[in-house]
């Protein structure tokens, strides 16, 4: 039976890389029924639509959403991000943001920091619906000399617990090690909730070893010694920062795939490189991150064999050179 997939090509290079991802999925033998949605900065510029509740309700009936990238320079910063991406995450309760990072000859990329022979493989599990991005806060006396701006961090026990539990379950499938990253010495309320919950969940998984890093130390280790990591779990803001750094040390943000997951429910999959409007239409965009995001989507859909074949087809990055379409054709041909 074909999987029902919502396609949001979006802006800039988004439609270009998603087209290659769909080509590769087809070459892997997985049938999709694609429903296309015209959303993003360009759509907003035309008629002011960002994302409606009716579209979100439609998405609840799908198996997954495959998104290219959204955002254009002529749309105010934050409008599309909060009105589309964050609304999607919050309304569909996509509480897990999963971002895998690996480099080496059998992966899609080699490290730009540690050299072509370096090999590491870790996953960041970022809580995706709470923290500083939940929208708590406001202004007092805005546009005066006495202006006050507050921005709270919302952390609930259930939100933290389900995220941490997901990380431990994932570690059981990998090398059985989980690192909690936070800033417990300063953020002593949110940090305390995260640490207590982490320790409680750890008791359910005696086979898994654990450690803790302050987020500033983790930034150093990402650059100095990423080989120490297996599964990392952290909050929304720290996860946003760390995953961009993870992309940089493992070959570049252009190779970074991501999954926004609610296990067992409709989930969304996207590359994290942005819409890159400056190279849109030039054929310069590398579609590998979109293709690997498609593989994550297939994992979510239970198509694990096809997902592994796609990841294998993306290996040996030095042999994948050319235009956006040419790289997509080469990966599809390997399948």
Coordinates of C-alpha atoms in Angstrom, one line a residue:
X1 CA 0.0 0.0 0.0
X2 CA 1.3 3.4 -0.9
X3 CA 2.2 5.8 1.9
X4 CA 0.2 9.1 2.1
X5 CA 2.8 11.9 2.2
X6 CA 2.4 15.6 2.4
X7 CA 5.0 17.4 0.3
X8 CA 6.0 21.0 1.2
X9 CA 8.7 22.0 -1.3
X10 CA 8.8 25.5 0.1
X11 CA 11.1 28.2 -1.0
X12 CA 14.5 28.6 -2.7
X13 CA 16.3 25.3 -3.2
X14 CA 13.6 23.4 -1.2
X15 CA 11.6 22.2 -4.3
X16 CA 14.8 21.3 -6.1
X17 CA 16.2 19.0 -3.3
X18 CA 12.8 17.5 -2.5
X19 CA 12.4 16.5 -6.1
X20 CA 15.7 14.5 -5.9
X21 CA 14.6 13.0 -2.6
X22 CA 11.4 11.7 -4.2
X23 CA 13.3 10.4 -7.1
X24 CA 15.6 8.4 -4.9
X25 CA 12.7 7.0 -2.8
X26 CA 11.0 5.9 -6.0
X27 CA 14.3 4.2 -7.1
X28 CA 14.4 2.4 -3.7
X29 CA 11.0 0.8 -4.6
X30 CA 8.8 2.6 -2.1
X31 CA 5.5 3.9 -3.4
X32 CA 4.2 7.2 -2.2
X33 CA 0.9 9.0 -2.8
X34 CA 2.1 12.6 -2.6
X35 CA -0.1 15.5 -1.7
X36 CA 1.6 18.8 -2.5
X37 CA 1.1 21.9 -0.4
X38 CA 2.1 25.4 -1.6
X39 CA 3.5 26.9 1.6
X40 CA 6.4 29.1 2.6
X41 CA 7.6 32.6 2.1
X42 CA 6.6 32.9 -1.5
X43 CA 3.0 31.8 -0.7
X44 CA 2.9 34.3 2.2
X45 CA 4.1 37.1 -0.2
X46 CA 1.3 36.3 -2.6
X47 CA -1.7 36.1 -0.4
X48 CA -0.7 36.3 3.3
X49 CA -1.3 32.6 4.0
X50 CA 1.2 30.9 6.3
X51 CA -0.4 27.8 7.7
X52 CA -4.1 27.2 8.6
X53 CA -5.7 24.9 11.1
X54 CA -7.5 23.2 8.3
X55 CA -4.2 22.2 6.6
X56 CA -2.9 20.9 9.9
X57 CA -6.1 18.8 10.3
X58 CA -5.4 17.4 6.8
X59 CA -1.9 16.5 7.8
X60 CA -3.2 14.5 10.8
X61 CA -4.6 12.0 8.2
X62 CA -1.3 11.5 6.4
X63 CA 1.6 9.2 7.2
X64 CA 4.3 11.8 7.0
X65 CA 5.3 15.2 5.8
X66 CA 8.4 15.8 3.6
X67 CA 9.6 19.4 3.7
X68 CA 12.3 21.1 1.6
X69 CA 13.0 24.5 3.2
X70 CA 11.0 27.7 3.8
X71 CA 11.9 31.3 4.0
X72 CA 12.5 34.2 1.7
X73 CA 14.5 37.5 2.2
X74 CA 11.4 39.7 1.6
X75 CA 9.4 38.1 4.5
X76 CA 10.0 39.5 8.0
X77 CA 12.3 37.2 10.0
X78 CA 10.5 34.8 12.3
X79 CA 7.1 35.0 10.6
X80 CA 7.4 31.8 8.6
X81 CA 9.6 30.1 11.2
X82 CA 7.0 30.6 14.0
X83 CA 3.9 30.6 11.9
X84 CA 4.7 27.5 9.9
X85 CA 7.5 25.4 11.3
X86 CA 6.8 26.0 15.0
X87 CA 3.1 25.8 14.5
X88 CA 3.5 22.5 12.8
X89 CA 5.7 21.1 15.6
X90 CA 3.4 22.3 18.3
X91 CA 0.0 21.5 16.7
X92 CA 1.1 18.0 15.7
X93 CA 3.0 17.5 18.9
X94 CA 6.3 16.6 17.1
X95 CA 8.1 16.4 20.4
X96 CA 11.3 14.7 19.2
X97 CA 13.8 16.4 16.9
X98 CA 16.2 13.7 15.8
X99 CA 19.4 14.7 14.1
X100 CA 22.1 12.1 13.2
X101 CA 25.7 13.1 12.6
X102 CA 28.3 10.7 11.1
X103 CA 31.3 11.0 8.9
X104 CA 33.6 8.5 7.3
X105 CA 34.0 6.5 4.0
X106 CA 30.7 4.7 4.5
X107 CA 28.7 7.8 5.2
X108 CA 27.4 10.6 3.1
X109 CA 30.2 13.0 4.0
X110 CA 33.6 13.3 5.5
X111 CA 34.6 15.7 8.3
X112 CA 35.7 19.2 7.4
X113 CA 37.3 19.5 10.8
X114 CA 38.9 16.2 11.5
X115 CA 39.9 15.2 8.0
X116 CA 38.7 12.6 5.5
X117 CA 39.7 9.6 7.6
X118 CA 37.8 10.5 10.7
X119 CA 34.9 8.3 11.7
X120 CA 32.2 9.1 14.3
X121 CA 28.5 8.5 14.6
X122 CA 26.2 10.2 17.1
X123 CA 22.6 11.3 17.4
X124 CA 21.2 14.4 19.1
X125 CA 17.7 14.1 20.5
X126 CA 16.3 17.6 21.0
X127 CA 13.1 18.3 22.8
X128 CA 11.0 20.0 20.2
X129 CA 7.9 21.6 21.7
X130 CA 8.9 23.3 24.9
X131 CA 11.8 25.3 26.4
X132 CA 12.5 28.8 25.2
X133 CA 10.6 28.3 21.9
X134 CA 7.2 27.7 23.6
X135 CA 6.5 31.4 23.3
X136 CA 6.2 32.4 27.0
X137 CA 7.1 36.0 27.6
X138 CA 6.3 39.5 26.4
X139 CA 7.1 43.2 26.5
X140 CA 6.5 46.0 29.0
X141 CA 6.8 49.6 28.0
X142 CA 8.0 48.6 24.5
X143 CA 9.8 51.3 22.5
X144 CA 10.6 53.3 25.5
X145 CA 13.9 53.8 27.5
X146 CA 12.4 51.6 30.2
X147 CA 11.5 48.7 27.9
X148 CA 11.4 45.2 29.5
X149 CA 11.4 42.0 27.4
X150 CA 10.9 38.6 29.0
X151 CA 11.3 35.2 27.4
X152 CA 10.6 32.2 29.6
X153 CA 11.6 28.6 29.2
X154 CA 8.7 26.1 29.6
X155 CA 9.7 22.6 30.9
X156 CA 7.1 20.0 31.9
X157 CA 7.7 16.7 33.5
X158 CA 5.8 14.8 30.8
X159 CA 7.6 16.8 28.0
X160 CA 11.1 16.0 29.5
X161 CA 10.2 12.4 30.4
X162 CA 9.0 11.3 27.0
X163 CA 12.0 12.9 25.3
X164 CA 14.5 11.3 27.6
X165 CA 12.8 8.0 27.4
X166 CA 13.0 8.1 23.6
X167 CA 16.8 8.8 23.9
X168 CA 17.3 5.8 26.1
X169 CA 15.3 3.5 23.8
X170 CA 17.3 4.7 20.9
X171 CA 20.6 4.1 22.8
X172 CA 19.5 0.5 23.3
X173 CA 19.5 0.0 19.5
X174 CA 23.0 1.6 19.3
X175 CA 26.0 1.6 21.6
X176 CA 24.1 2.0 24.9
X177 CA 25.3 5.3 26.0
X178 CA 23.3 8.6 26.7
X179 CA 24.7 12.0 27.5
X180 CA 22.5 14.7 29.0
X181 CA 23.4 18.2 28.0
X182 CA 22.1 21.2 30.0
X183 CA 23.3 24.0 32.2
X184 CA 22.2 22.8 35.6
X185 CA 24.7 24.9 37.6
X186 CA 22.9 28.1 36.4
X187 CA 19.5 27.1 35.1
X188 CA 18.8 25.4 38.4
X189 CA 15.0 25.0 38.0
X190 CA 14.8 23.7 34.5
X191 CA 18.1 22.0 34.8
X192 CA 17.0 20.3 38.0
X193 CA 13.8 18.9 36.3
X194 CA 15.9 17.6 33.4
X195 CA 18.5 16.0 35.6
X196 CA 16.1 14.3 38.0
X197 CA 14.0 13.0 35.2
X198 CA 17.1 11.8 33.3
X199 CA 18.3 9.9 36.4
X200 CA 14.9 8.3 37.0
X201 CA 14.6 7.1 33.4
X202 CA 18.1 5.8 33.5
X203 CA 17.1 3.4 36.3
X204 CA 14.8 1.7 33.7
X205 CA 17.8 1.0 31.4
X206 CA 20.6 -0.6 33.5
X207 CA 22.4 -1.7 30.4
X208 CA 22.9 2.0 29.3
X209 CA 25.7 4.0 30.6
X210 CA 25.2 7.8 31.1
X211 CA 27.1 11.0 31.6
X212 CA 26.3 14.7 31.9
X213 CA 27.9 17.7 30.0
X214 CA 27.2 21.4 30.6
X215 CA 26.3 22.8 27.2
X216 CA 29.4 25.0 26.9
X217 CA 31.6 21.9 27.6
X218 CA 29.6 20.0 25.0
X219 CA 30.4 22.7 22.4
X220 CA 34.1 22.2 23.1
X221 CA 33.8 18.4 22.9
X222 CA 31.9 18.6 19.5
X223 CA 34.9 20.4 18.1
X224 CA 37.6 18.6 20.1
X225 CA 36.3 15.0 20.6
X226 CA 32.9 14.1 19.1
X227 CA 34.0 10.5 19.1
X228 CA 32.9 10.3 22.8
X229 CA 29.2 10.5 21.9
X230 CA 26.5 8.0 21.1
X231 CA 23.1 9.5 21.9
X232 CA 22.8 13.1 23.3
X233 CA 19.5 14.4 24.8
X234 CA 18.9 18.0 25.5
X235 CA 16.4 20.8 25.5
X236 CA 15.0 22.8 22.6
X237 CA 17.3 25.8 22.6
X238 CA 20.6 23.9 23.4
X239 CA 19.6 21.3 20.9
X240 CA 19.1 23.9 18.2
X241 CA 22.6 25.3 18.7
X242 CA 24.4 22.0 19.2
X243 CA 22.9 20.4 16.1
X244 CA 24.1 23.2 13.8
X245 CA 27.5 22.8 15.3
X246 CA 27.2 19.0 14.8
X247 CA 26.5 19.7 11.1
X248 CA 29.6 21.9 10.8
X249 CA 32.0 19.3 12.3
X250 CA 30.6 16.4 10.4
X251 CA 31.0 17.7 6.9
X252 CA 28.8 20.8 6.7
X253 CA 25.2 21.8 7.3
X254 CA 24.3 20.8 3.7
X255 CA 24.6 17.2 4.7
X256 CA 22.4 17.5 7.9
X257 CA 19.1 15.5 7.9
X258 CA 16.5 15.8 10.5
X259 CA 13.3 14.2 11.8
X260 CA 10.5 15.9 13.7
X261 CA 8.7 12.9 15.3
X262 CA 5.7 11.9 17.3
X263 CA 6.2 8.1 17.5
X264 CA 3.3 6.3 15.8
X265 CA 1.8 9.5 14.5
X266 CA 2.2 11.7 11.4
X267 CA 5.8 13.2 11.6
X268 CA 7.8 15.7 9.5
X269 CA 11.2 15.2 7.8
X270 CA 13.4 18.0 6.5
X271 CA 17.0 18.9 5.7
X272 CA 18.2 21.7 7.9
X273 CA 20.3 23.7 5.4
X274 CA 17.7 26.4 4.8
X275 CA 16.2 27.7 1.6
X276 CA 19.5 29.3 0.3
X277 CA 17.7 31.7 -2.1
X278 CA 21.0 33.0 -3.4
X279 CA 21.6 29.7 -5.3
X280 CA 18.0 28.7 -6.1
X281 CA 17.7 27.5 -9.7
X282 CA 21.5 27.3 -10.2
X283 CA 21.8 23.6 -9.7
X284 CA 24.4 24.1 -7.0
X285 CA 22.4 22.7 -4.1
X286 CA 23.6 19.4 -2.8
X287 CA 20.4 17.2 -2.3
X288 CA 22.1 14.7 0.0
X289 CA 20.6 16.1 3.2
X290 CA 17.1 16.0 1.7
X291 CA 17.7 12.5 0.5
X292 CA 18.9 11.4 3.9
X293 CA 15.9 13.1 5.5
X294 CA 13.8 11.0 3.1
X295 CA 15.6 7.9 4.5
X296 CA 14.6 8.9 8.0
X297 CA 11.0 9.3 6.8
X298 CA 11.1 5.7 5.4
X299 CA 12.4 4.5 8.8
X300 CA 9.4 6.1 10.4
X301 CA 7.1 4.4 7.9
X302 CA 8.6 1.0 8.6
X303 CA 10.5 0.8 5.3
X304 CA 13.8 0.1 7.1
X305 CA 15.4 -1.9 4.3
X306 CA 14.8 0.8 1.7
X307 CA 16.1 3.4 4.2
X308 CA 19.4 1.5 4.7
X309 CA 19.8 1.1 1.0
X310 CA 19.4 4.8 0.5
X311 CA 22.0 5.6 3.2
X312 CA 24.4 3.2 1.6
X313 CA 23.8 4.8 -1.8
X314 CA 24.8 8.1 -0.3
X315 CA 28.2 6.8 0.9
X316 CA 31.5 7.6 -0.6
X317 CA 30.8 11.4 -1.0
X318 CA 33.9 12.0 -3.1
X319 CA 32.2 10.1 -5.9
X320 CA 29.0 12.2 -5.7
X321 CA 29.8 15.4 -7.6
X322 CA 27.8 17.5 -9.9
X323 CA 24.6 19.5 -10.1
X324 CA 21.6 19.0 -7.9
X325 CA 20.0 16.7 -10.5
X326 CA 23.2 14.9 -11.3
X327 CA 23.8 14.0 -7.7
X328 CA 20.2 12.8 -7.4
X329 CA 20.6 10.7 -10.5
X330 CA 23.8 9.1 -9.3
X331 CA 22.3 8.1 -6.0
X332 CA 19.2 6.8 -7.6
X333 CA 21.3 4.8 -10.1
X334 CA 23.1 3.1 -7.2
X335 CA 19.8 1.8 -6.0

